[in-house]
Coordinates of C-alpha atoms in Angstrom, one line a residue:
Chain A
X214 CA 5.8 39.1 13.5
X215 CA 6.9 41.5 16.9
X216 CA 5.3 44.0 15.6
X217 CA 2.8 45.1 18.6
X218 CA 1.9 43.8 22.1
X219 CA -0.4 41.3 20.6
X220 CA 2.1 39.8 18.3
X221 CA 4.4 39.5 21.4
X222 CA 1.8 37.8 23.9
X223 CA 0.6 35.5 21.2
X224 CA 4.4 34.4 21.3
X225 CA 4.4 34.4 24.8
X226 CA 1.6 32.0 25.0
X227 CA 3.1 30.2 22.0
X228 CA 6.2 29.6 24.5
X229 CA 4.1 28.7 27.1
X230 CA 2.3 25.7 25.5
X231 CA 5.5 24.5 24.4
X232 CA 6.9 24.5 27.7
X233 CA 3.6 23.4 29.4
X234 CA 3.7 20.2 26.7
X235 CA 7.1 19.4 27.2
X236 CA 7.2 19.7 31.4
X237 CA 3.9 17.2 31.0
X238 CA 6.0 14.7 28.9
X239 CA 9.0 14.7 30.9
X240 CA 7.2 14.9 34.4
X241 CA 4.1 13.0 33.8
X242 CA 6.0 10.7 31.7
X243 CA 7.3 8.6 35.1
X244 CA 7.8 5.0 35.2
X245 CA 6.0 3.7 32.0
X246 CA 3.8 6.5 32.0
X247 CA 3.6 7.8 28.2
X248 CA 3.8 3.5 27.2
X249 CA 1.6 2.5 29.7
X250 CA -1.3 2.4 26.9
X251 CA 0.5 1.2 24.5
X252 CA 2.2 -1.9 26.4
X253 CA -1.7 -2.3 27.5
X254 CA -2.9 -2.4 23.9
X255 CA 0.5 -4.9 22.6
X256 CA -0.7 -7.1 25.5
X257 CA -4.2 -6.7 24.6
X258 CA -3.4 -8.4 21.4
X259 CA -1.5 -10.5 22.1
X260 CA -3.9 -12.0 24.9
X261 CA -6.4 -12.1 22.5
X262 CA -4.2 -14.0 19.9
X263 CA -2.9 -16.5 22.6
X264 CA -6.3 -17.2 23.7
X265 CA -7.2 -18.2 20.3
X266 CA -4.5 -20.5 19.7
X267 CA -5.7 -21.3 23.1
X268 CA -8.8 -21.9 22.1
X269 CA -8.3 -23.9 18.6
X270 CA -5.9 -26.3 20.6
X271 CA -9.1 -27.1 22.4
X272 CA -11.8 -26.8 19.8
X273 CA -9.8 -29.0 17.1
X274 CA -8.2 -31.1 20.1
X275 CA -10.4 -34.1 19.0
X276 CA -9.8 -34.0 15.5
X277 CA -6.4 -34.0 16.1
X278 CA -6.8 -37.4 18.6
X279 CA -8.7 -39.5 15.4
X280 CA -6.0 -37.9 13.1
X281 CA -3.3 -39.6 15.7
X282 CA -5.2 -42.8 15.9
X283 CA -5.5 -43.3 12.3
X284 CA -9.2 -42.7 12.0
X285 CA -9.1 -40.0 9.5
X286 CA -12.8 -40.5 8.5
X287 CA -14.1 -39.6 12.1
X288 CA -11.8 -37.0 11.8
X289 CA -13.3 -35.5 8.7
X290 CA -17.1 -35.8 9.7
X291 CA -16.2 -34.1 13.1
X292 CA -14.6 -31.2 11.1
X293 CA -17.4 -30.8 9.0
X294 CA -19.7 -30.5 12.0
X295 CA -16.9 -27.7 13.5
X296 CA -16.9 -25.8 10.3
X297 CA -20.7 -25.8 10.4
X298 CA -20.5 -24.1 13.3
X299 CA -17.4 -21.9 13.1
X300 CA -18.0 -20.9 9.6
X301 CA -15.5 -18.0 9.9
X302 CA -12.5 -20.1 11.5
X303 CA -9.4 -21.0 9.1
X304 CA -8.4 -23.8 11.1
X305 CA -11.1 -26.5 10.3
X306 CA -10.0 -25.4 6.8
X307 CA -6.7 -26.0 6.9
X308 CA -6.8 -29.1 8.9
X309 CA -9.1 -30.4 6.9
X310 CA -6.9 -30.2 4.2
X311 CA -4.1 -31.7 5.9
X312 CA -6.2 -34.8 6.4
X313 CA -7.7 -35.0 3.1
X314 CA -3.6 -34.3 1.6
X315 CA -3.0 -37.2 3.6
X316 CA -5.5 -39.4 2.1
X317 CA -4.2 -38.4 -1.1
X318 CA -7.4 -36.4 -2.6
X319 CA -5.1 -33.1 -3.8
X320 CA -7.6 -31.3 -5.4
X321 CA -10.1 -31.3 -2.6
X322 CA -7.1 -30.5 -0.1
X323 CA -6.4 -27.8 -2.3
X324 CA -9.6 -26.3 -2.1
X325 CA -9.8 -26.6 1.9
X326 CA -6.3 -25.0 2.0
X327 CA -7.7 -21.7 -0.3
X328 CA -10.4 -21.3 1.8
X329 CA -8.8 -21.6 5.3
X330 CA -5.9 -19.4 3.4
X331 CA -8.5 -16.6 2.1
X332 CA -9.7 -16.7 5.8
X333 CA -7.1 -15.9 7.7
X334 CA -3.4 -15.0 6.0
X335 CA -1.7 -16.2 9.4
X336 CA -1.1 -19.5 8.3
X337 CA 1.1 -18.2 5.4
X338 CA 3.2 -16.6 8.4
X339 CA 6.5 -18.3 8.6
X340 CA 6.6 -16.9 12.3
X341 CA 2.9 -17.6 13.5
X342 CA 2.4 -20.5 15.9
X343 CA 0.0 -21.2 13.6
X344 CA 1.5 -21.1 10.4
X345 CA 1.7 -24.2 7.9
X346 CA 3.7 -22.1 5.1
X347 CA 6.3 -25.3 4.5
X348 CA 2.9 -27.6 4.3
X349 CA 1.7 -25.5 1.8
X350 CA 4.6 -24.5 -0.2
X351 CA 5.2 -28.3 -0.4
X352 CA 2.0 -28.5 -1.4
X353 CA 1.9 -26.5 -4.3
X354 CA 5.2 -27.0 -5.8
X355 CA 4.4 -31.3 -6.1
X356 CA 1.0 -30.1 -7.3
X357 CA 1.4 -27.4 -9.8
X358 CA 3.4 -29.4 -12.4
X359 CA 0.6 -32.4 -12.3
X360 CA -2.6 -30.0 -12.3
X361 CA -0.8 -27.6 -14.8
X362 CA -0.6 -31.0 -17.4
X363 CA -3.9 -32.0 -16.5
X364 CA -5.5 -28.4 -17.4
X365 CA -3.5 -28.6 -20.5
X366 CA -4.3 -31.7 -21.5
X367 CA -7.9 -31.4 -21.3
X368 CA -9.2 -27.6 -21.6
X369 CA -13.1 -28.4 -21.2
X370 CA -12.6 -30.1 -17.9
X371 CA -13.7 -27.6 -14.9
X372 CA -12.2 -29.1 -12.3
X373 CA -8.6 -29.6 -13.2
X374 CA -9.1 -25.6 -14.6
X375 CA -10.7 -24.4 -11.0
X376 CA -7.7 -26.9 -9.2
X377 CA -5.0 -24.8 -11.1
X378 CA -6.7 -21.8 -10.1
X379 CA -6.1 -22.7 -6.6
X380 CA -2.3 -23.6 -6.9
X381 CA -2.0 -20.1 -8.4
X382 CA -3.9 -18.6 -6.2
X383 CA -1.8 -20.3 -3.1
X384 CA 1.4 -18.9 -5.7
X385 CA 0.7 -15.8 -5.3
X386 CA -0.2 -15.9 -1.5
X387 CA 3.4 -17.6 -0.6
X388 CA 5.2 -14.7 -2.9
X389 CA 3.9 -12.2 -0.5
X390 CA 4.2 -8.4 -1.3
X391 CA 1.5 -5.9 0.4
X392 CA -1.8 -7.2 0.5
Chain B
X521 CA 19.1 18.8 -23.4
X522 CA 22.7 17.4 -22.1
X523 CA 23.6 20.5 -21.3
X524 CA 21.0 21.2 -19.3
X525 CA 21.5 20.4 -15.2
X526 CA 17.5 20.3 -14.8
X527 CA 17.8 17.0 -17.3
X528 CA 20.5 15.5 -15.1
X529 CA 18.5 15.6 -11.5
X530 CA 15.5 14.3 -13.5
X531 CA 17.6 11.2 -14.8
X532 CA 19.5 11.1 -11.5
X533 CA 16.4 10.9 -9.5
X534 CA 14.8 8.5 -11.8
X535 CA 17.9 6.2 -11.0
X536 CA 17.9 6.7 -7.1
X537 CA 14.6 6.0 -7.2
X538 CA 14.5 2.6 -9.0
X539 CA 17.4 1.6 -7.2
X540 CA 16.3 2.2 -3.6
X541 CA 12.9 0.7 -4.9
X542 CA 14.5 -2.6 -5.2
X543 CA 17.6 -2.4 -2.8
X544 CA 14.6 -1.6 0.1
X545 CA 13.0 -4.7 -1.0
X546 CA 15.9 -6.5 -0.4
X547 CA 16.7 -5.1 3.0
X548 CA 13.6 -6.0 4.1
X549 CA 10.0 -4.5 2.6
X550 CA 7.6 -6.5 0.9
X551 CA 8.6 -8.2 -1.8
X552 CA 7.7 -5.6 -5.2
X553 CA 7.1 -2.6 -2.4
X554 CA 10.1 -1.4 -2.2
X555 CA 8.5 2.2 -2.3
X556 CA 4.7 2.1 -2.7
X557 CA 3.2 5.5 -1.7
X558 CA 0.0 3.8 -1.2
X559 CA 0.7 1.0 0.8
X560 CA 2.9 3.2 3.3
X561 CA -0.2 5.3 3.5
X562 CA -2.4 2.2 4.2
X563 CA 0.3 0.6 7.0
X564 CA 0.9 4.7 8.1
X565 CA -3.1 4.9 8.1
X566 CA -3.0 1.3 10.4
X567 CA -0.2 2.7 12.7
X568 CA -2.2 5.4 13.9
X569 CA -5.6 3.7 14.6
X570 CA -7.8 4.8 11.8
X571 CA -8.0 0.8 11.0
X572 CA -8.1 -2.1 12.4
X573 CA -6.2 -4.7 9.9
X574 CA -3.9 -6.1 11.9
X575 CA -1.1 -7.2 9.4
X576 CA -1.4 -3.9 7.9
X577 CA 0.1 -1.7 10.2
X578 CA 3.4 0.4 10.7
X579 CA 4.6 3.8 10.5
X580 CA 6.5 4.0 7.1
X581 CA 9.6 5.7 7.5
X582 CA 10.2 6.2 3.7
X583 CA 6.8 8.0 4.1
X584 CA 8.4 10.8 6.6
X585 CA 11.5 11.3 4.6
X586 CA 9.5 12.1 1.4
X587 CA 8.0 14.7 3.6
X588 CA 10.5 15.5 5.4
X589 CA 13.3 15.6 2.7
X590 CA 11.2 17.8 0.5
X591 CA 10.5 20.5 3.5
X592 CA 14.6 20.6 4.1
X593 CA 15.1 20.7 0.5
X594 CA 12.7 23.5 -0.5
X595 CA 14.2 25.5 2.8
X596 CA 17.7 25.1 1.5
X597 CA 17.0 26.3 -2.1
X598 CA 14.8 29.2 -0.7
X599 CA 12.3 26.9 -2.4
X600 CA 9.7 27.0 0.7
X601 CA 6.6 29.1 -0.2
X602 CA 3.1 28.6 2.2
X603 CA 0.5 28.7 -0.5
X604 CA -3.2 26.8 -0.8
X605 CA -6.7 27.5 -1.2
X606 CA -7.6 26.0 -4.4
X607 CA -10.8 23.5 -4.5
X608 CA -10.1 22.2 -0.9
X609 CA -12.9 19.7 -0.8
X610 CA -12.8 18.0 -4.1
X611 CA -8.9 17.5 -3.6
X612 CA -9.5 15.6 -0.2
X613 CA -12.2 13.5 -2.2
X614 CA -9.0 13.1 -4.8
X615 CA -6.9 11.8 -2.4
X616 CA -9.6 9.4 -1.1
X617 CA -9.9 7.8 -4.6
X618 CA -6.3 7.9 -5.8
X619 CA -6.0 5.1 -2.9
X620 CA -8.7 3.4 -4.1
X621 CA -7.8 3.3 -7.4
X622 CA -4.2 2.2 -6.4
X623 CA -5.7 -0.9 -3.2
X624 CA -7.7 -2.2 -6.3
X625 CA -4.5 -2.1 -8.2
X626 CA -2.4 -3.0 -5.4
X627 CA 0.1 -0.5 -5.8
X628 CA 0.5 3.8 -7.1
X629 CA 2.4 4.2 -10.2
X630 CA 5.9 3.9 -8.7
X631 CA 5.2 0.0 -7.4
X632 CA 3.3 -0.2 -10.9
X633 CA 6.9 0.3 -12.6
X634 CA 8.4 -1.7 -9.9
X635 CA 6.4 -4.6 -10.3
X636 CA 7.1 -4.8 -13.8
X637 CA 10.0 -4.2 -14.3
X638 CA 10.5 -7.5 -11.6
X639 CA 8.4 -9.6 -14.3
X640 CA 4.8 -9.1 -13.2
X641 CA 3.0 -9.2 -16.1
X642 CA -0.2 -8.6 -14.6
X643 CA 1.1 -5.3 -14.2
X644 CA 0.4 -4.5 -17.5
X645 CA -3.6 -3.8 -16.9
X646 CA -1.9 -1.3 -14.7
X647 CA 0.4 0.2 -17.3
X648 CA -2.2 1.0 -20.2
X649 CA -5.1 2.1 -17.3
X650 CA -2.8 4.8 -16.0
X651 CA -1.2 5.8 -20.0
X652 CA -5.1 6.2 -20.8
X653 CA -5.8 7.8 -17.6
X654 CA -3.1 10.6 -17.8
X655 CA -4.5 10.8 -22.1
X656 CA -7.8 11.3 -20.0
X657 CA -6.4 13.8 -17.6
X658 CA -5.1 15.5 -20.5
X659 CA -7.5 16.0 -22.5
X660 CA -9.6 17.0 -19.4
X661 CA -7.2 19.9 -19.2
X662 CA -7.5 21.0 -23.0
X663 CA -11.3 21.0 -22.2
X664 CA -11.2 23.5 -19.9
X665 CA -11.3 21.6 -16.8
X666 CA -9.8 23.3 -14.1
X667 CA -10.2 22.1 -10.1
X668 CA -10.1 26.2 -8.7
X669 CA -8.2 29.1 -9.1
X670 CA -4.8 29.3 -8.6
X671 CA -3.5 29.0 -4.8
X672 CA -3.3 31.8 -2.8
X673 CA 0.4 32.3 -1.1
X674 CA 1.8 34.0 2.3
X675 CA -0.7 31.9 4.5
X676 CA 0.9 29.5 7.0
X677 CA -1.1 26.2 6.2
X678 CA 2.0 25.0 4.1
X679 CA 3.4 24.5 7.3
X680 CA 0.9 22.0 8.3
X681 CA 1.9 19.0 6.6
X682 CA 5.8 19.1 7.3
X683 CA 5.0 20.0 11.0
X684 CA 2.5 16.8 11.1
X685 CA 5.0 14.5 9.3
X686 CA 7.5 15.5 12.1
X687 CA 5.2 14.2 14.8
X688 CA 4.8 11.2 12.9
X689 CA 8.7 11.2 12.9
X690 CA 8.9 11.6 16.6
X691 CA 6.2 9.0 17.2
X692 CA 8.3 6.5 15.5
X693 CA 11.2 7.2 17.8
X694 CA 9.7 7.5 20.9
X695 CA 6.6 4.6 19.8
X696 CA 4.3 6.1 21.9
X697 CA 1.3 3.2 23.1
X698 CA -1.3 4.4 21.0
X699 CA 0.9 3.4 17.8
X700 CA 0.3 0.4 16.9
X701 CA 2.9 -2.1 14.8
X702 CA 2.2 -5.2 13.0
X703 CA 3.9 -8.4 14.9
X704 CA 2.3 -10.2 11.2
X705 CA 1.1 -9.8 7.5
X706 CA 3.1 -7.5 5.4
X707 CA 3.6 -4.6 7.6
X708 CA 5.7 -6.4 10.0
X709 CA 8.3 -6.9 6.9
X710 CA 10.0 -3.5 6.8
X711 CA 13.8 -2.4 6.0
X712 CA 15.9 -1.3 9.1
X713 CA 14.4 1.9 10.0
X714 CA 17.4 4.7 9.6
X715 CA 18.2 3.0 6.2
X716 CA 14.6 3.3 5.3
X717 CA 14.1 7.1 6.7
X718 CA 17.3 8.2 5.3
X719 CA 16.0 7.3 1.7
X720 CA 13.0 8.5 2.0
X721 CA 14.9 11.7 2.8
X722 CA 17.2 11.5 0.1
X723 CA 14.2 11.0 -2.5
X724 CA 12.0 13.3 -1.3
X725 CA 15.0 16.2 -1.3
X726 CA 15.8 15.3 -5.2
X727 CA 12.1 15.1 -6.0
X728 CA 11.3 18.3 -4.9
X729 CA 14.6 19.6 -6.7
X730 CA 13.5 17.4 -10.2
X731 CA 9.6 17.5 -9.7
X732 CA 9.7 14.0 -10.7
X733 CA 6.5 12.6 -11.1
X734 CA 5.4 9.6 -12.3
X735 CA 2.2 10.6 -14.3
X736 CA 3.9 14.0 -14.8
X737 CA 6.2 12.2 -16.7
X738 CA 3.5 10.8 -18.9
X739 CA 2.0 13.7 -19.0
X740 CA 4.6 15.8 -20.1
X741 CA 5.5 12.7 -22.6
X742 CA 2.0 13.3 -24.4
X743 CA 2.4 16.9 -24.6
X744 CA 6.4 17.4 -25.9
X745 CA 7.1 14.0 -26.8
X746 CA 10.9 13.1 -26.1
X747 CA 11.6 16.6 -25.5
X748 CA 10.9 16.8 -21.8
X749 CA 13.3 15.8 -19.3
X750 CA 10.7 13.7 -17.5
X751 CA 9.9 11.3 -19.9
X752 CA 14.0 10.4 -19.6
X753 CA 13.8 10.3 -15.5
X754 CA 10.9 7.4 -16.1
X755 CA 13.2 6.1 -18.7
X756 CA 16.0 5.7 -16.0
X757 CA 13.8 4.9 -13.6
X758 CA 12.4 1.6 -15.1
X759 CA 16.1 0.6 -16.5
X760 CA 17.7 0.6 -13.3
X761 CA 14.7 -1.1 -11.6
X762 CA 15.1 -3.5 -14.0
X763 CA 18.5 -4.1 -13.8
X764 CA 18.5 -4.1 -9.8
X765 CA 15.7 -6.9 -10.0
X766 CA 17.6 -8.7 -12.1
X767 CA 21.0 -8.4 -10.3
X768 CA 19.5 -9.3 -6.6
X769 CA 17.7 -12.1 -8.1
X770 CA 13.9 -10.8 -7.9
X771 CA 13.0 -10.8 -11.7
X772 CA 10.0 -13.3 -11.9
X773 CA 8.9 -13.5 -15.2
X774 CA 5.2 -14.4 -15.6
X775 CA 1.3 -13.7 -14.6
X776 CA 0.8 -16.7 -11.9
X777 CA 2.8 -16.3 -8.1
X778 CA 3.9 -12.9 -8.6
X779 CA 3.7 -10.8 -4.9
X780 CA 1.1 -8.9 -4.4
X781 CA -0.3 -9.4 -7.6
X782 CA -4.4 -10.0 -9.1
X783 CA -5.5 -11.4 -12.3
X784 CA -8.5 -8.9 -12.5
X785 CA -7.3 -7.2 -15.3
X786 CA -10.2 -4.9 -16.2
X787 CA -10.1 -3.9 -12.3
X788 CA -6.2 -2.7 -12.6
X789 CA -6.8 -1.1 -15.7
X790 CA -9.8 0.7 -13.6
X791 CA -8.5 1.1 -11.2
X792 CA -4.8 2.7 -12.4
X793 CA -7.1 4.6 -15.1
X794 CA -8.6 6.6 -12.4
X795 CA -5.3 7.2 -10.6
X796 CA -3.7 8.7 -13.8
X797 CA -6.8 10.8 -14.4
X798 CA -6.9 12.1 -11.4
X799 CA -3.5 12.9 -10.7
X800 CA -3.4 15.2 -13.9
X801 CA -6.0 17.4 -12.4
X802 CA -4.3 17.8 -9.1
X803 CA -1.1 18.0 -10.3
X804 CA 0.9 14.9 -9.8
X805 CA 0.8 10.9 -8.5
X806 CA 0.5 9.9 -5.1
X807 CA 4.5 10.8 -4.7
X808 CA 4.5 14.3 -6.1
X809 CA 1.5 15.1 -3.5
X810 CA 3.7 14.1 -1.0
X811 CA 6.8 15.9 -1.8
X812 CA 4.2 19.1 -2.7
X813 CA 2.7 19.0 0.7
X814 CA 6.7 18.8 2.2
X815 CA 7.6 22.4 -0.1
X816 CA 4.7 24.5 1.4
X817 CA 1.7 23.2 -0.9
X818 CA -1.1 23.4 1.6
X819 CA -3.8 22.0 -1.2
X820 CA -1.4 19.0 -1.8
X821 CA -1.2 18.6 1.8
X822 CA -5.1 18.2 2.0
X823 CA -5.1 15.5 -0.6
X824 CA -2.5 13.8 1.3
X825 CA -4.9 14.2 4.2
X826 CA -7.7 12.8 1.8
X827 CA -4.9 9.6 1.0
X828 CA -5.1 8.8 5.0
X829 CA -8.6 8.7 4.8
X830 CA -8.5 6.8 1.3
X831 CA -6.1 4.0 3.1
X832 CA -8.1 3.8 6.1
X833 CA -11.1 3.3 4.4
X834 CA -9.7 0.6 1.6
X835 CA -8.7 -1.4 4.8
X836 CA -12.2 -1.0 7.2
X837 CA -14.6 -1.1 4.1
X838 CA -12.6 -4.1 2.5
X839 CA -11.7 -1.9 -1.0
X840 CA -8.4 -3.1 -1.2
X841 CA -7.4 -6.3 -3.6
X842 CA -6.0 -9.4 -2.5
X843 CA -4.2 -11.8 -4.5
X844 CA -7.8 -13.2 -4.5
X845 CA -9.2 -10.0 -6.6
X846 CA -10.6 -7.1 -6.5
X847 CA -13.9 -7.8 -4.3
X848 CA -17.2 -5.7 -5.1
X849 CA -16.9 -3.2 -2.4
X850 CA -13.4 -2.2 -4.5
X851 CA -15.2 -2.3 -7.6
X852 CA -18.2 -0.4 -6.9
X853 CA -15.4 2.4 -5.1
X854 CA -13.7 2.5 -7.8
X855 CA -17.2 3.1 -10.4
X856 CA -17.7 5.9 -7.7
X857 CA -13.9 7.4 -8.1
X858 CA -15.0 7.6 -11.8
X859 CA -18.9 9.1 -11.1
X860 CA -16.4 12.0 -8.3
X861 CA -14.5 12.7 -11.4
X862 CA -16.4 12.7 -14.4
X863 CA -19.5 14.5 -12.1
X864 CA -16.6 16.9 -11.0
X865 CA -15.0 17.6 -14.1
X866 CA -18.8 18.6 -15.3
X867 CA -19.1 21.1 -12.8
X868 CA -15.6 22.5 -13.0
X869 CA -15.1 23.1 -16.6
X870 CA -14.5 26.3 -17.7
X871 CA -16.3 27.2 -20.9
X872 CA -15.7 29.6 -23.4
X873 CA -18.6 31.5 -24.3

């Protein structure tokens, strides 16, 4: 690999790239220099992720006032007209469930719970602000026994066959593993 | 066979591997994901930009030491040979649509054993897609189906791969800002680095000395029955997963709440089906690539290249299954891993005249 001149200056060069990378990275790496882009892309998340919990604090901030007062009814119909519009947002999903849990309606609460869920996995985060894991877990493990004897009990019946679906689709969610 | 050392690294590699498969679970990976070649290449794919799934992204270190590991462990046993040039576009395709096959899965073969030998029955779909797969592969090979001639050697590609997996090892050091980490989802749950990387290394080093492969093993099971060495290295490989799963408390018997798990049985059959096949025309699983591309294997290095690009993809074209199921755009990739193959194999096959 020495074996004539061009051999050797393709080495030299070689070496001199090397050298020419390395004197970049240690001079040009200053204060913050080679993270600059990445602190500016971890802040650029996060921004965007505090804006939204930001913004669903304000967008869902009057459904949570009727849930406070009592008046989950006007709660409900003023969810229904935010998941009209925000078709793609978990959160009217998942509160909606929470009301209609409250109300005692499982199987619908179920459903709302899937669907916010299958939107957006954060709420199955233990550590997201937004998360409602020990809601759900709860939610599940009271159901499952009492939807599970209901699908058993009558096989024709559709509904209590697509509510068990849900718990063990919610099952499966809370077990984790790579999705 | 006793006697022989060859049959000893095989079963000692088969036990390393289902132990750190389970004991890396424990320390802090996924749940069932232990090691899951496919899933590190998905989060690895995620780490470096190529997608934008924000819970789906970190630079595996198991990944590097398989790499890694192999390249010291071929160097130190003279074992190191730069060789390639065999079929280089239809092995990038391969690599593409082993991670397809595996997203639709959720899982390559070794997660496959691991998440049945943890209780996941729906694993099973997997299991008898990827036997009938390798029987494919197999019989593929009898038929005269060959990707390209054999690989050229003394070129320096072989170097590639290690050399890029070294980057990848300095970027998770240094964390450069254009790398990005999950804060959520399952890439943010990841063992403690060093413990991580320094299995990775250990694996890769006594797969490259074993060749231990998962669908080689199956392989090698169809064509000398108990004979081969391999077929005991699966053998030790499943028991001890088992019997870790058991002993830290993670054996879940049943089809409903298992991790990381779908009840689209006909899509994991599929789906593992064209993994096996595959894998027996390119010489080895989604691991054996890996390790391949770490000893010099330039042509195993491009499928690895084609598995980036497979995991990418499964993540910005929505292939990949859920615990919802496998949605269409998986399904129709996968039906289009099979029309690559069976179009390929067409074309390829040596005839006799």
């Amino acid at each position: 690999m020495f074996s004539d001149a061009y051999d050797k200056l393709l080495w030299l060069l070689l070496a001199l790239a090397v050298a020419a990378i390395v004197l970049l990275l240690v001079v040009g790496g200053g204060p913050g220099g080679g993270k600059q882009a990445g602190l500016g892309k971890a802040v650029e998340r996060e921004m965007a992720y505090r804006a939204r919990v930001e913004l669903i604090g304000k967008l869902y901030g009057p459904v949570e006032t009727l849930r406070r007062s009592g008046n989950n009814s006007a709660a409900l119909l003023k969810l229904d007209e935010l998941i009209r519009k925000y078709p793609g947002e978990a959160h009217g999903y998942i509160l909606q469930g929470e009301i209609l849990r409250e109300m005692g309606t499982a199987d619908e609460a179920l459903a709302s719970f899937v669907q916010g869920v299958k939107l957006n996995g954060d709420y199955l985060d233990a550590n997201s602000p937004l998360s409602r894991r020990d809601e759900i877990q709860r939610l599940v493990d009271e159901d499952a026994k009492s939807i599970g004897a209901r699908a058993a009990a009558n096989p024709d019946n559709r509904t209590a066959a697509a509510a068990l679906q849900r718990v063990n689709y919610l099952k499966s969610r809370l077990a984790g593993g790579c999705e | 066979m006793l006697r022989d050392k060859h049959f000893w690294i095989v079963v000692g590699t088969g036990l390393l591997l289902g132990g750190c498969g389970v004991l890396l679970a424990v320390l802090g990976n996924p749940q069932n994901s232990g090691i899951c070649v496919s899933c590190f290449i998905e989060n690895s794919a995620g780490a470096l930009g190529f997608h934008d799934n924000q819970r789906m992204q970190y630079l595996r270190p198991e990944l590097i030491g398989f790499v890694l590991g192999s390249a010291a462990s071929a160097g130190l046993f003279g074992e190191f040979r730069s060789r390639g040039g065999s079929a280089p576009l239809p092995r990038l395709f391969a690599g593409i649509f082993l991670i397809v096959g595996c997203s639709v899965f959720i899982g390559c073969p070794i997660k496959l054993f691991l998440r049945l030998t943890a209780g996941d029955l729906t694993a099973v779909a997997g299991v008898a897609g990827l036997v009938a797969g390798v029987w494919a592969g197999v019989r593929s090979l009898a038929s005269g189906v060959e990707l390209g001639p054999k690989p050229i050697t003394g070129r320096g590609g072989g170097y590639l791969m290690p050399a890029f997996f070294l980057l990848l090892l300095a970027f998770l050091f240094v964390r450069p800002g254009f790398i990005i980490f999950s804060s959520q989802g399952s890439a943010a749950q990841h063992a403690p680095l060093l413990i991580a990387l320094g299995a990775g290394i250990v694996l890769g080093a006594c797969a490259q000395r074993s060749r231990f492969c998962i669908t080689g093993s199956i392989r090698d099971t169809f064509l000398m029955g108990l004979r081969t060495p391999a077929v005991w290295g699966l053998a030790a490989f499943v028991l001890t997963a088992g019997a870790a799963s058991g002993a830290a408390g993670r054996f879940n018997l049943g089809l409903y709440g298992q991790p990381g798990a779908h009840l689209d049985f006909l899509w994991s059959f599929l789906g593992m089906g064209l993994v096996g096949w595959l894998s027996v025309l390119i010489g080895g699983c989604p691991f054996r690539q890996l390790i391949k591309a770490g000893e010099g294997d330039a042509d195993a290095g491009l499928v690895v290249v084609g598995m980036f690009i497979g995991g990418a993809l499964a993540q910005s074209w929505g292939l990949a299954a859920t615990a919802a199921g496998v949605p269409l755009a998986g399904k129709v990739a996968v039906l289009a891993g099979f029309l690559f193959l069976l179009a390929g194999s067409l074309l390829a096959r040596e005839r006799s005249a």
